[in-house]
Amino acid sequence: MMMRMRMKFHEQLDDLTDRLASMCHLAGEAIEVATDSLVRADLPQAELVFDLTEQIEQLHGPCEEQALALLALQAPVARDLRQVVTGVHLVSDLSRMGGLAQHVAESVRRRHPDHVASGEAEELLARMGRVAGELARGAEQVLRTHDPELAAELGRRDDELDDLHRRLLTLIQDPAWTGSITAAVDVTLLGRFYERFGDHTVVVGRRVIFLVTGEQLSP
């Protein structure tokens, strides 16, 4: 009887992990589609982002409920407890990633048919979007494998995104910048959306490291 209960518990944990990884996959797809729509000023493609983020939110509630039910009904200890608690936190992290991708799509919708950005600013944002998508794919792999080395690598990859963000801010603060105030505000916000998206993937990595090792990593 006890063995069957343990097997059922771990099956439920595996199911929770798979759902979390699916949320991360959708968030990565959303940020990539949002970036393509940004570069092309493509409204139909931007609308696809809202479909993807809706799918993320459809997983949000069941994941949270499943994790809380495991806490309440199974009273896990040690690593099992860490895995369930980590799952509760990850649901929010992954939902926020989807929300940030949606913010990019909203910018495209708001400025359509015009481009939100142009020239070097648009090029830097496109690069930030590509790196953000790669980080999301890395975070998905971390969630599926629970590999602490892959998790630590997310922080190093995020440094590249932070560097692009600094270059973007330097560009629009340069006296030679010829864009409008509206364009500067849009670009600033977009850069922040991508930078925060990357930060959340790093948090995913830190949570997995905590799950595996029990060690809390400082930011």
PDB file of N, CA and C in Angstrom, residues 114-172:
ATOM      1  N   ASP A 114       2.821  50.945 -38.226  1.00  0.00           N
ATOM      2  CA  ASP A 114       4.216  51.394 -38.146  1.00  0.00           C
ATOM      3  C   ASP A 114       5.052  50.397 -37.348  1.00  0.00           C
ATOM      4  N   HIS A 115       6.355  50.434 -37.562  1.00  0.00           N
ATOM      5  CA  HIS A 115       7.282  49.666 -36.741  1.00  0.00           C
ATOM      6  C   HIS A 115       7.422  50.354 -35.383  1.00  0.00           C
ATOM      7  N   VAL A 116       7.568  49.558 -34.346  1.00  0.00           N
ATOM      8  CA  VAL A 116       7.767  50.128 -33.012  1.00  0.00           C
ATOM      9  C   VAL A 116       9.150  50.763 -32.916  1.00  0.00           C
ATOM     10  N   ALA A 117      10.128  50.129 -33.549  1.00  0.00           N
ATOM     11  CA  ALA A 117      11.518  50.621 -33.532  1.00  0.00           C
ATOM     12  C   ALA A 117      12.079  50.515 -34.935  1.00  0.00           C
ATOM     13  N   SER A 118      13.226  51.135 -35.130  1.00  0.00           N
ATOM     14  CA  SER A 118      13.855  51.092 -36.451  1.00  0.00           C
ATOM     15  C   SER A 118      15.372  51.129 -36.295  1.00  0.00           C
ATOM     16  N   GLY A 119      16.054  50.862 -37.391  1.00  0.00           N
ATOM     17  CA  GLY A 119      17.508  50.974 -37.422  1.00  0.00           C
ATOM     18  C   GLY A 119      18.206  50.098 -36.406  1.00  0.00           C
ATOM     19  N   GLU A 120      19.242  50.664 -35.771  1.00  0.00           N
ATOM     20  CA  GLU A 120      20.051  49.904 -34.827  1.00  0.00           C
ATOM     21  C   GLU A 120      19.258  49.466 -33.609  1.00  0.00           C
ATOM     22  N   ALA A 121      18.306  50.281 -33.187  1.00  0.00           N
ATOM     23  CA  ALA A 121      17.491  49.915 -32.031  1.00  0.00           C
ATOM     24  C   ALA A 121      16.705  48.642 -32.319  1.00  0.00           C
ATOM     25  N   GLU A 122      16.121  48.576 -33.502  1.00  0.00           N
ATOM     26  CA  GLU A 122      15.362  47.387 -33.866  1.00  0.00           C
ATOM     27  C   GLU A 122      16.275  46.166 -33.970  1.00  0.00           C
ATOM     28  N   GLU A 123      17.470  46.368 -34.501  1.00  0.00           N
ATOM     29  CA  GLU A 123      18.428  45.260 -34.612  1.00  0.00           C
ATOM     30  C   GLU A 123      18.807  44.729 -33.228  1.00  0.00           C
ATOM     31  N   LEU A 124      19.045  45.628 -32.282  1.00  0.00           N
ATOM     32  CA  LEU A 124      19.401  45.199 -30.925  1.00  0.00           C
ATOM     33  C   LEU A 124      18.232  44.472 -30.252  1.00  0.00           C
ATOM     34  N   LEU A 125      17.022  44.966 -30.457  1.00  0.00           N
ATOM     35  CA  LEU A 125      15.854  44.301 -29.886  1.00  0.00           C
ATOM     36  C   LEU A 125      15.659  42.915 -30.491  1.00  0.00           C
ATOM     37  N   ALA A 126      15.914  42.800 -31.790  1.00  0.00           N
ATOM     38  CA  ALA A 126      15.801  41.495 -32.442  1.00  0.00           C
ATOM     39  C   ALA A 126      16.803  40.512 -31.849  1.00  0.00           C
ATOM     40  N   ARG A 127      18.013  40.992 -31.597  1.00  0.00           N
ATOM     41  CA  ARG A 127      19.032  40.128 -30.988  1.00  0.00           C
ATOM     42  C   ARG A 127      18.644  39.753 -29.557  1.00  0.00           C
ATOM     43  N   MET A 128      18.093  40.709 -28.832  1.00  0.00           N
ATOM     44  CA  MET A 128      17.636  40.407 -27.471  1.00  0.00           C
ATOM     45  C   MET A 128      16.543  39.344 -27.499  1.00  0.00           C
ATOM     46  N   GLY A 129      15.644  39.443 -28.478  1.00  0.00           N
ATOM     47  CA  GLY A 129      14.584  38.459 -28.608  1.00  0.00           C
ATOM     48  C   GLY A 129      15.111  37.070 -28.913  1.00  0.00           C
ATOM     49  N   ARG A 130      16.130  36.996 -29.765  1.00  0.00           N
ATOM     50  CA  ARG A 130      16.724  35.687 -30.089  1.00  0.00           C
ATOM     51  C   ARG A 130      17.379  35.069 -28.858  1.00  0.00           C
ATOM     52  N   VAL A 131      18.118  35.882 -28.116  1.00  0.00           N
ATOM     53  CA  VAL A 131      18.780  35.365 -26.906  1.00  0.00           C
ATOM     54  C   VAL A 131      17.736  34.953 -25.875  1.00  0.00           C
ATOM     55  N   ALA A 132      16.679  35.745 -25.744  1.00  0.00           N
ATOM     56  CA  ALA A 132      15.613  35.401 -24.789  1.00  0.00           C
ATOM     57  C   ALA A 132      14.981  34.060 -25.153  1.00  0.00           C
ATOM     58  N   GLY A 133      14.765  33.825 -26.444  1.00  0.00           N
ATOM     59  CA  GLY A 133      14.215  32.549 -26.871  1.00  0.00           C
ATOM     60  C   GLY A 133      15.147  31.394 -26.562  1.00  0.00           C
ATOM     61  N   GLU A 134      16.451  31.605 -26.768  1.00  0.00           N
ATOM     62  CA  GLU A 134      17.439  30.568 -26.459  1.00  0.00           C
ATOM     63  C   GLU A 134      17.475  30.285 -24.957  1.00  0.00           C
ATOM     64  N   LEU A 135      17.356  31.334 -24.155  1.00  0.00           N
ATOM     65  CA  LEU A 135      17.332  31.150 -22.707  1.00  0.00           C
ATOM     66  C   LEU A 135      16.105  30.341 -22.275  1.00  0.00           C
ATOM     67  N   ALA A 136      14.969  30.605 -22.911  1.00  0.00           N
ATOM     68  CA  ALA A 136      13.762  29.857 -22.573  1.00  0.00           C
ATOM     69  C   ALA A 136      13.913  28.384 -22.932  1.00  0.00           C
ATOM     70  N   ARG A 137      14.517  28.107 -24.091  1.00  0.00           N
ATOM     71  CA  ARG A 137      14.743  26.705 -24.457  1.00  0.00           C
ATOM     72  C   ARG A 137      15.691  26.040 -23.473  1.00  0.00           C
ATOM     73  N   GLY A 138      16.703  26.788 -23.031  1.00  0.00           N
ATOM     74  CA  GLY A 138      17.622  26.251 -22.029  1.00  0.00           C
ATOM     75  C   GLY A 138      16.917  25.989 -20.715  1.00  0.00           C
ATOM     76  N   ALA A 139      16.029  26.906 -20.317  1.00  0.00           N
ATOM     77  CA  ALA A 139      15.294  26.728 -19.070  1.00  0.00           C
ATOM     78  C   ALA A 139      14.364  25.518 -19.151  1.00  0.00           C
ATOM     79  N   GLU A 140      13.761  25.318 -20.318  1.00  0.00           N
ATOM     80  CA  GLU A 140      12.900  24.135 -20.498  1.00  0.00           C
ATOM     81  C   GLU A 140      13.716  22.849 -20.308  1.00  0.00           C
ATOM     82  N   GLN A 141      14.913  22.818 -20.890  1.00  0.00           N
ATOM     83  CA  GLN A 141      15.768  21.641 -20.744  1.00  0.00           C
ATOM     84  C   GLN A 141      16.155  21.420 -19.283  1.00  0.00           C
ATOM     85  N   VAL A 142      16.426  22.523 -18.587  1.00  0.00           N
ATOM     86  CA  VAL A 142      16.764  22.429 -17.165  1.00  0.00           C
ATOM     87  C   VAL A 142      15.592  21.845 -16.373  1.00  0.00           C
ATOM     88  N   LEU A 143      14.391  22.280 -16.688  1.00  0.00           N
ATOM     89  CA  LEU A 143      13.215  21.773 -15.982  1.00  0.00           C
ATOM     90  C   LEU A 143      13.010  20.276 -16.238  1.00  0.00           C
ATOM     91  N   ARG A 144      13.346  19.838 -17.442  1.00  0.00           N
ATOM     92  CA  ARG A 144      13.131  18.427 -17.779  1.00  0.00           C
ATOM     93  C   ARG A 144      14.240  17.520 -17.248  1.00  0.00           C
ATOM     94  N   THR A 145      15.457  18.059 -17.133  1.00  0.00           N
ATOM     95  CA  THR A 145      16.592  17.222 -16.740  1.00  0.00           C
ATOM     96  C   THR A 145      17.023  17.415 -15.293  1.00  0.00           C
ATOM     97  N   HIS A 146      16.682  18.573 -14.701  1.00  0.00           N
ATOM     98  CA  HIS A 146      17.143  18.924 -13.344  1.00  0.00           C
ATOM     99  C   HIS A 146      18.672  18.883 -13.271  1.00  0.00           C
ATOM    100  N   ASP A 147      19.305  19.370 -14.339  1.00  0.00           N
ATOM    101  CA  ASP A 147      20.767  19.383 -14.423  1.00  0.00           C
ATOM    102  C   ASP A 147      21.277  20.711 -13.856  1.00  0.00           C
ATOM    103  N   PRO A 148      21.968  20.687 -12.710  1.00  0.00           N
ATOM    104  CA  PRO A 148      22.414  21.953 -12.102  1.00  0.00           C
ATOM    105  C   PRO A 148      23.456  22.689 -12.941  1.00  0.00           C
ATOM    106  N   GLU A 149      24.257  21.966 -13.719  1.00  0.00           N
ATOM    107  CA  GLU A 149      25.250  22.631 -14.563  1.00  0.00           C
ATOM    108  C   GLU A 149      24.564  23.414 -15.684  1.00  0.00           C
ATOM    109  N   LEU A 150      23.539  22.814 -16.285  1.00  0.00           N
ATOM    110  CA  LEU A 150      22.776  23.541 -17.299  1.00  0.00           C
ATOM    111  C   LEU A 150      22.070  24.739 -16.668  1.00  0.00           C
ATOM    112  N   ALA A 151      21.601  24.553 -15.446  1.00  0.00           N
ATOM    113  CA  ALA A 151      20.926  25.639 -14.741  1.00  0.00           C
ATOM    114  C   ALA A 151      21.875  26.815 -14.519  1.00  0.00           C
ATOM    115  N   ALA A 152      23.102  26.527 -14.123  1.00  0.00           N
ATOM    116  CA  ALA A 152      24.089  27.589 -13.891  1.00  0.00           C
ATOM    117  C   ALA A 152      24.449  28.299 -15.197  1.00  0.00           C
ATOM    118  N   GLU A 153      24.407  27.576 -16.302  1.00  0.00           N
ATOM    119  CA  GLU A 153      24.740  28.160 -17.598  1.00  0.00           C
ATOM    120  C   GLU A 153      23.744  29.249 -17.995  1.00  0.00           C
ATOM    121  N   LEU A 154      22.516  29.149 -17.509  1.00  0.00           N
ATOM    122  CA  LEU A 154      21.520  30.171 -17.841  1.00  0.00           C
ATOM    123  C   LEU A 154      21.965  31.554 -17.366  1.00  0.00           C
ATOM    124  N   GLY A 155      22.586  31.606 -16.195  1.00  0.00           N
ATOM    125  CA  GLY A 155      23.075  32.878 -15.691  1.00  0.00           C
ATOM    126  C   GLY A 155      24.143  33.477 -16.583  1.00  0.00           C
ATOM    127  N   ARG A 156      25.014  32.614 -17.094  1.00  0.00           N
ATOM    128  CA  ARG A 156      26.082  33.103 -17.977  1.00  0.00           C
ATOM    129  C   ARG A 156      25.514  33.584 -19.315  1.00  0.00           C
ATOM    130  N   ARG A 157      24.513  32.862 -19.838  1.00  0.00           N
ATOM    131  CA  ARG A 157      23.904  33.304 -21.093  1.00  0.00           C
ATOM    132  C   ARG A 157      23.137  34.607 -20.909  1.00  0.00           C
ATOM    133  N   ASP A 158      22.566  34.785 -19.736  1.00  0.00           N
ATOM    134  CA  ASP A 158      21.808  36.012 -19.476  1.00  0.00           C
ATOM    135  C   ASP A 158      22.715  37.233 -19.480  1.00  0.00           C
ATOM    136  N   ASP A 159      23.996  37.052 -19.204  1.00  0.00           N
ATOM    137  CA  ASP A 159      24.934  38.176 -19.265  1.00  0.00           C
ATOM    138  C   ASP A 159      24.948  38.785 -20.663  1.00  0.00           C
ATOM    139  N   GLU A 160      24.802  37.943 -21.687  1.00  0.00           N
ATOM    140  CA  GLU A 160      24.773  38.431 -23.073  1.00  0.00           C
ATOM    141  C   GLU A 160      23.545  39.319 -23.287  1.00  0.00           C
ATOM    142  N   LEU A 161      22.422  38.913 -22.729  1.00  0.00           N
ATOM    143  CA  LEU A 161      21.208  39.710 -22.849  1.00  0.00           C
ATOM    144  C   LEU A 161      21.354  41.041 -22.110  1.00  0.00           C
ATOM    145  N   ASP A 162      21.969  41.001 -20.935  1.00  0.00           N
ATOM    146  CA  ASP A 162      22.194  42.226 -20.175  1.00  0.00           C
ATOM    147  C   ASP A 162      23.098  43.189 -20.938  1.00  0.00           C
ATOM    148  N   ASP A 163      24.099  42.651 -21.625  1.00  0.00           N
ATOM    149  CA  ASP A 163      25.009  43.494 -22.410  1.00  0.00           C
ATOM    150  C   ASP A 163      24.260  44.172 -23.562  1.00  0.00           C
ATOM    151  N   LEU A 164      23.406  43.425 -24.231  1.00  0.00           N
ATOM    152  CA  LEU A 164      22.605  44.009 -25.316  1.00  0.00           C
ATOM    153  C   LEU A 164      21.676  45.096 -24.771  1.00  0.00           C
ATOM    154  N   HIS A 165      21.137  44.852 -23.588  1.00  0.00           N
ATOM    155  CA  HIS A 165      20.255  45.844 -22.971  1.00  0.00           C
ATOM    156  C   HIS A 165      21.017  47.140 -22.678  1.00  0.00           C
ATOM    157  N   ARG A 166      22.228  47.020 -22.155  1.00  0.00           N
ATOM    158  CA  ARG A 166      23.042  48.216 -21.887  1.00  0.00           C
ATOM    159  C   ARG A 166      23.342  48.962 -23.187  1.00  0.00           C
ATOM    160  N   ARG A 167      23.644  48.228 -24.248  1.00  0.00           N
ATOM    161  CA  ARG A 167      23.931  48.870 -25.533  1.00  0.00           C
ATOM    162  C   ARG A 167      22.700  49.606 -26.058  1.00  0.00           C
ATOM    163  N   LEU A 168      21.536  49.020 -25.844  1.00  0.00           N
ATOM    164  CA  LEU A 168      20.297  49.652 -26.296  1.00  0.00           C
ATOM    165  C   LEU A 168      20.065  50.968 -25.549  1.00  0.00           C
ATOM    166  N   LEU A 169      20.254  50.954 -24.240  1.00  0.00           N
ATOM    167  CA  LEU A 169      20.050  52.177 -23.451  1.00  0.00           C
ATOM    168  C   LEU A 169      21.073  53.240 -23.819  1.00  0.00           C
ATOM    169  N   THR A 170      22.309  52.826 -24.056  1.00  0.00           N
ATOM    170  CA  THR A 170      23.345  53.775 -24.471  1.00  0.00           C
ATOM    171  C   THR A 170      22.974  54.428 -25.795  1.00  0.00           C
ATOM    172  N   LEU A 171      22.412  53.627 -26.698  1.00  0.00           N
ATOM    173  CA  LEU A 171      22.036  54.135 -28.019  1.00  0.00           C
ATOM    174  C   LEU A 171      21.003  55.248 -27.911  1.00  0.00           C
ATOM    175  N   ILE A 172      19.945  55.021 -27.140  1.00  0.00           N
ATOM    176  CA  ILE A 172      18.870  56.016 -27.111  1.00  0.00           C
ATOM    177  C   ILE A 172      19.196  57.215 -26.210  1.00  0.00           C
TER     178      ILE A 172
END
